[in-house]
Tab-separated table of C-alpha atoms in Angstrom:
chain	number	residue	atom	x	y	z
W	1	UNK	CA	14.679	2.577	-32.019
W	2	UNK	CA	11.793	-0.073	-32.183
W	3	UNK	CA	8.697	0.821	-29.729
W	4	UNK	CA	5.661	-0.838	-29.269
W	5	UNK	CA	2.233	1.041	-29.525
W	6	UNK	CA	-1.146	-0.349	-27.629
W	7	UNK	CA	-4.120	1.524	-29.214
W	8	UNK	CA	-7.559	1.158	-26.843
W	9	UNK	CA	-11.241	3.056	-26.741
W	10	UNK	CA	-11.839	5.934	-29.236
W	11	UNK	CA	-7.838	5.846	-30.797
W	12	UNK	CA	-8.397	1.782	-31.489
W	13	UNK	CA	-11.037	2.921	-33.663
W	14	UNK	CA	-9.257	6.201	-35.383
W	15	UNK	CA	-6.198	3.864	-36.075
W	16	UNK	CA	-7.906	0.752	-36.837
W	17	UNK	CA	-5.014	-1.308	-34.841
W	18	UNK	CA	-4.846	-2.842	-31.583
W	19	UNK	CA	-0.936	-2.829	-31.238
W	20	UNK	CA	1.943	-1.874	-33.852
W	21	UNK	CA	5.657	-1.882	-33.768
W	22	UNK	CA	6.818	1.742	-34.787
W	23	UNK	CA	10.507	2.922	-35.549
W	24	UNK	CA	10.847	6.070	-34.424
W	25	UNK	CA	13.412	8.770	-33.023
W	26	UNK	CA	10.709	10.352	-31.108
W	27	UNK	CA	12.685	11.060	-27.599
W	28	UNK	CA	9.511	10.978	-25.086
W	29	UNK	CA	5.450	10.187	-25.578
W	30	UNK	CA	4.936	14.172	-26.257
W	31	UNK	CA	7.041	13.764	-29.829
W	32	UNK	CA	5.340	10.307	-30.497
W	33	UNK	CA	1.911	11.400	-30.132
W	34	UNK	CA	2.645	14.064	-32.514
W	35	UNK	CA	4.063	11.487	-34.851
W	36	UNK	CA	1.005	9.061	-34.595
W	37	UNK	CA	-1.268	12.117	-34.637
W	38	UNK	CA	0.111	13.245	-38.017
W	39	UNK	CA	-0.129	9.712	-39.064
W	40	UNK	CA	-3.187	9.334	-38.295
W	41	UNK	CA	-5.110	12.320	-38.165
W	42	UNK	CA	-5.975	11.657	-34.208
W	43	UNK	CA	-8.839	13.602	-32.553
W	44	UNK	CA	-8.151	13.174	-28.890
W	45	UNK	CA	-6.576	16.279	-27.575
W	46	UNK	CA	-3.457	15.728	-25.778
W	47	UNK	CA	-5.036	17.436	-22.829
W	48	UNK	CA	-7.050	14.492	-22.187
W	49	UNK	CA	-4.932	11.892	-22.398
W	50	UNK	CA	-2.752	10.519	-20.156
W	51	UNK	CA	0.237	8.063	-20.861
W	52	UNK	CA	1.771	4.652	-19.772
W	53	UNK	CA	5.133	3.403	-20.174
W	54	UNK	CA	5.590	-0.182	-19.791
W	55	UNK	CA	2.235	-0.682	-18.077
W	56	UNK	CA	3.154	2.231	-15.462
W	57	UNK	CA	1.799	6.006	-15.980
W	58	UNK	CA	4.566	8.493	-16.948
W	59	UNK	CA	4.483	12.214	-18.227
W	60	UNK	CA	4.558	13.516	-21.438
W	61	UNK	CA	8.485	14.332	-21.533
W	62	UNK	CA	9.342	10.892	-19.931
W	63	UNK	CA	12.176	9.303	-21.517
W	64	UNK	CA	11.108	6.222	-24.084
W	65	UNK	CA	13.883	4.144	-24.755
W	66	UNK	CA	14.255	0.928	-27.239
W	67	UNK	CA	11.547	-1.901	-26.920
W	68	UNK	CA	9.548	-0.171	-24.223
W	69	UNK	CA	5.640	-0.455	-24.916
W	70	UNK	CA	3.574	2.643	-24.614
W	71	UNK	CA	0.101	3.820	-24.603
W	72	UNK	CA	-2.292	6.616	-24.540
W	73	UNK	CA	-4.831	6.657	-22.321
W	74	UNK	CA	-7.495	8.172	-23.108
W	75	UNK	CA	-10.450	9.718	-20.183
W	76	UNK	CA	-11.111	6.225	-18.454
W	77	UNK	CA	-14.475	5.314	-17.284
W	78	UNK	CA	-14.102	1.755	-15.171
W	79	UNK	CA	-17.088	0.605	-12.598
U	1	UNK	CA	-6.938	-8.767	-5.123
U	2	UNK	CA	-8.049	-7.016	-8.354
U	3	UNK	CA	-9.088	-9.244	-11.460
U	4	UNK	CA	-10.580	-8.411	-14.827
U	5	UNK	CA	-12.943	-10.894	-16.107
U	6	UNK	CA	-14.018	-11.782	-19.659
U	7	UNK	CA	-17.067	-14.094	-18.289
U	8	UNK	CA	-19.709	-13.195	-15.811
U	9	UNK	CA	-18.811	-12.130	-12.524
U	10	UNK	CA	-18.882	-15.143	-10.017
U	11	UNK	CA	-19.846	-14.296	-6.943
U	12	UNK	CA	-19.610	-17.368	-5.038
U	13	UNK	CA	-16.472	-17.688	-5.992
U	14	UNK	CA	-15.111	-14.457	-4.798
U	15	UNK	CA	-16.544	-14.673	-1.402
U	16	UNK	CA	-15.226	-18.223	-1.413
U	17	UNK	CA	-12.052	-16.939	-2.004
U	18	UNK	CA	-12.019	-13.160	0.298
U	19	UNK	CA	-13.640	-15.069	3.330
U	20	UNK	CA	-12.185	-14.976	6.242
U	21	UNK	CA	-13.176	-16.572	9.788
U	22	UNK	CA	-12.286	-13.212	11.550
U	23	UNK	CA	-14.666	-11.070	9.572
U	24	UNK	CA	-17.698	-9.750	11.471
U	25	UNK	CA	-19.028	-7.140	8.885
U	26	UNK	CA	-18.909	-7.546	4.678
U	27	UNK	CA	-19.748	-4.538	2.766
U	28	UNK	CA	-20.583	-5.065	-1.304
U	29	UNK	CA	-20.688	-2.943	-3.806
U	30	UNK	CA	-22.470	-3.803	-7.144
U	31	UNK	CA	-22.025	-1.788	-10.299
U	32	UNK	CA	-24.482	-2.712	-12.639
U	33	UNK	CA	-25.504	-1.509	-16.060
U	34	UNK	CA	-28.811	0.747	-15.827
U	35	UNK	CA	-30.630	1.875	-19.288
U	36	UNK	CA	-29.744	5.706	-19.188
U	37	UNK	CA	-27.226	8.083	-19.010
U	38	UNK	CA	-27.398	11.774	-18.770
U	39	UNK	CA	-30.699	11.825	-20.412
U	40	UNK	CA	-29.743	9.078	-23.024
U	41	UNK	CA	-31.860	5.830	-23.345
U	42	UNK	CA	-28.849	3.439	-23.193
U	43	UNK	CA	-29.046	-0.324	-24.679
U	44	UNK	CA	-25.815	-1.930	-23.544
U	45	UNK	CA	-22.466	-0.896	-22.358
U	46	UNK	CA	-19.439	-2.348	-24.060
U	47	UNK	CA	-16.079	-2.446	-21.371
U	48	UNK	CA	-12.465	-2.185	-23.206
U	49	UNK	CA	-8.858	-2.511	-20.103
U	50	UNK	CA	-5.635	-3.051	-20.386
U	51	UNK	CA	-5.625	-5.941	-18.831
U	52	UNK	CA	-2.280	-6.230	-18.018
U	53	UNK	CA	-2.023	-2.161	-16.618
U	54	UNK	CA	-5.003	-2.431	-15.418
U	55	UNK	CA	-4.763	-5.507	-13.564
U	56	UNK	CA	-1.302	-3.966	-12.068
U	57	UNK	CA	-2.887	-0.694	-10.993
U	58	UNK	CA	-5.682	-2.083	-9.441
U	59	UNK	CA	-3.364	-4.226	-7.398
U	60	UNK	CA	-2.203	-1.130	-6.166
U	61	UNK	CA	-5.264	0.456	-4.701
U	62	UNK	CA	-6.339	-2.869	-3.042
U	63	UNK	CA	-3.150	-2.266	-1.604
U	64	UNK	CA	-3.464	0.981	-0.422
U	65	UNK	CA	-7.179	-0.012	0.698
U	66	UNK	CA	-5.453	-2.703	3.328
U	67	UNK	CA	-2.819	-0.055	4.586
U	68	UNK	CA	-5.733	3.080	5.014
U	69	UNK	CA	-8.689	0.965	6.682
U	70	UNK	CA	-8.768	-1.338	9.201
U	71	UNK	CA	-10.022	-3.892	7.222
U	72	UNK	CA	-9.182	-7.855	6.843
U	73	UNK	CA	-9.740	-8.651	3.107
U	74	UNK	CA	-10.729	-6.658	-0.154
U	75	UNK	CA	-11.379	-8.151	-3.423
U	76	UNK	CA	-12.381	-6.187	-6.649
U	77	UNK	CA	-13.491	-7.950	-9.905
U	78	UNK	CA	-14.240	-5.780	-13.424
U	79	UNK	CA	-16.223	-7.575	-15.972
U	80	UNK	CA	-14.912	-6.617	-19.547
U	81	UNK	CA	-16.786	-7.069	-22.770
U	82	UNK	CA	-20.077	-6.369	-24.292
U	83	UNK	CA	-23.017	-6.275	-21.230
U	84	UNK	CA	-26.466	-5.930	-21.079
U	85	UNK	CA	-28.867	-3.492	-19.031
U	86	UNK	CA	-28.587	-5.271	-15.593
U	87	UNK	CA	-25.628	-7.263	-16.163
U	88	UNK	CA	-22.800	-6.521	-13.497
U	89	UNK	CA	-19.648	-4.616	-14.349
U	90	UNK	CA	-18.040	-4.382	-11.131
U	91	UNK	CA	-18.175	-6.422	-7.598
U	92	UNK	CA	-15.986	-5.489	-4.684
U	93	UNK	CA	-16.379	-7.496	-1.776
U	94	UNK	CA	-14.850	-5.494	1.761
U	95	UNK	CA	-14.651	-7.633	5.114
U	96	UNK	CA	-13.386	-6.471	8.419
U	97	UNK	CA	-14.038	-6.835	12.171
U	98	UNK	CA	-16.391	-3.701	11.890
U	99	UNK	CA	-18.713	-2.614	9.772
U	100	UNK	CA	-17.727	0.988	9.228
U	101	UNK	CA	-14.208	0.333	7.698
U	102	UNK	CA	-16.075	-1.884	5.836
U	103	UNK	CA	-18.174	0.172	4.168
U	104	UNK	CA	-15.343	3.495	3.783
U	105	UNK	CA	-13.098	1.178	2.161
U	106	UNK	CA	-15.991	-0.425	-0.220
U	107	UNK	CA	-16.147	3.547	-1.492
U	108	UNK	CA	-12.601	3.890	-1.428
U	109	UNK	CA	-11.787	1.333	-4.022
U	110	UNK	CA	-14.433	2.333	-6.297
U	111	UNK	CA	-13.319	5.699	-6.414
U	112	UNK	CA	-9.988	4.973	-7.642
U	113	UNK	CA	-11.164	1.870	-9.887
U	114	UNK	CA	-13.220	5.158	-11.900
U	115	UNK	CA	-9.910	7.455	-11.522
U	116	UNK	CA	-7.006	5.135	-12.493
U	117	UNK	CA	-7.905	1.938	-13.976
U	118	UNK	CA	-6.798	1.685	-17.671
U	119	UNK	CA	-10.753	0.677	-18.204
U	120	UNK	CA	-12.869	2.072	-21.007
U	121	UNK	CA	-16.554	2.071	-21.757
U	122	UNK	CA	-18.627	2.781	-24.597
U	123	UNK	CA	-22.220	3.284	-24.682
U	124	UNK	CA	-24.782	2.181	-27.488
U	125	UNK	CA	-27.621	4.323	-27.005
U	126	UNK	CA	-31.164	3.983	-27.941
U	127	UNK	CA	-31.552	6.829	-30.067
U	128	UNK	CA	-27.914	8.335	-31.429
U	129	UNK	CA	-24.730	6.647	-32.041
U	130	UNK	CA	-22.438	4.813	-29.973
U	131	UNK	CA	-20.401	7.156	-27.913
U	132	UNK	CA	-16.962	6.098	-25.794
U	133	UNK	CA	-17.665	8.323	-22.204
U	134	UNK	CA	-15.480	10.419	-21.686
U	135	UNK	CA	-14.455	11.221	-17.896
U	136	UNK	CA	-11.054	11.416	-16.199
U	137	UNK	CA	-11.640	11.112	-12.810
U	138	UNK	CA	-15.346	11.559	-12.815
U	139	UNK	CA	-16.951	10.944	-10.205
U	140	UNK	CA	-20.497	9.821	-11.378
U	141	UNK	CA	-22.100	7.813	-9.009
U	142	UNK	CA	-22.917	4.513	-10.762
């Protein structure tokens, strides 16, 4: 399936993209961030990250499904 | 209503907008950039969101604001972007009949604006390199 992946903050810079379109079989955002981690040796520990799915937060074993958009959010720090 | 803005914070505008002919007591809160943090000489503060998340989430907690306090209006506007020592970075504007709702739910919404909003910022010091501050649900005061 075809997902779309929002980079912001410290993992904009490690990946050096604002957005991509990934094919993946990953099931939920745990096996994804795994995949993108490997791809591209990410720093953040998943511990401090949290994670939205379609512009809503989820949990790590949330179901992704085909087209949805998804991001990592790392420690925010608004106001 | 929760906006984030590319362009300086208008003021005038906002309390344009919030005001309201019941309103007897307004309570502001300004978050502004200051030149330190946690020892640091700090030269500028660049803001990263989500616009679209962050936008929807902070809907959400002006909601909840209007449902806790008895309050009348609530408006919340996040600057995004590169600022300045001084510049403003947040404005929330609170009216109600009273002034002590007022001023709860002014502390309210910033609260959860630091907790929840997809917002980012990263800090160019004076003296080391730029560092993105990291703090789930910290509870600095500005």
């Amino acid at each position: 399936m075809q997902i779309k992946v929002k980079y912001f903050a410290m993992l904009r810079e490690q990946t050096g993209k604002k957005e991509e379109q990934i094919n993946t079989d990953a099931r939920n955002p745990l096996e994804l961030y795994a995949e993108l981690s490997k791809k591209y040796q990410l720093k953040a520990d998943l511990k401090h990250l949290m994670v939205a799915i379609n512009e809503k937060y989820a949990t790590f074993d949330s179901s992704i499904c085909d087209r949805d958009t998804v991001v990592f959010i790392p420690p925010v720090a608004g106001g | 209503m929760f906006t984030i803005a590319e362009e300086p914070i208008d003021i005038a505008a906002i309390r344009q907008k919030a005001g309201d002919d019941s309103v007897g007591g307004i309570a502001i809160f300004e978050g502004v950039v200051r030149n330190h943090n946690e020892g640091h000489g700090v030269q500028s503060l660049e803001y990263q969101a989500y616009s679209e998340m962050a936008e929807r989430e902070g809907q959400v907690i002006m909601q909840e604001t209007l449902e806790k306090f008895d309050i009348v209006t609530a408006f919340c506007q996040h600057r995004i972007g590169h600022l300045k020592i001084r510049e403003m970075a947040v404005y929330i504007y609170v009216g109600s009949k009273h002034r002590r709702e007022a001023f709860e739910a002014c502390q309210y919404i910033i609260n959860e604006v630091k907790k929840r909003v997809p917002i980012w910022k990263k800090e160019h010091y004076l003296k080391k390199p730029a560092e993105w501050v990291a703090c789930h649900g910290c509870s600095h005061p500005h």
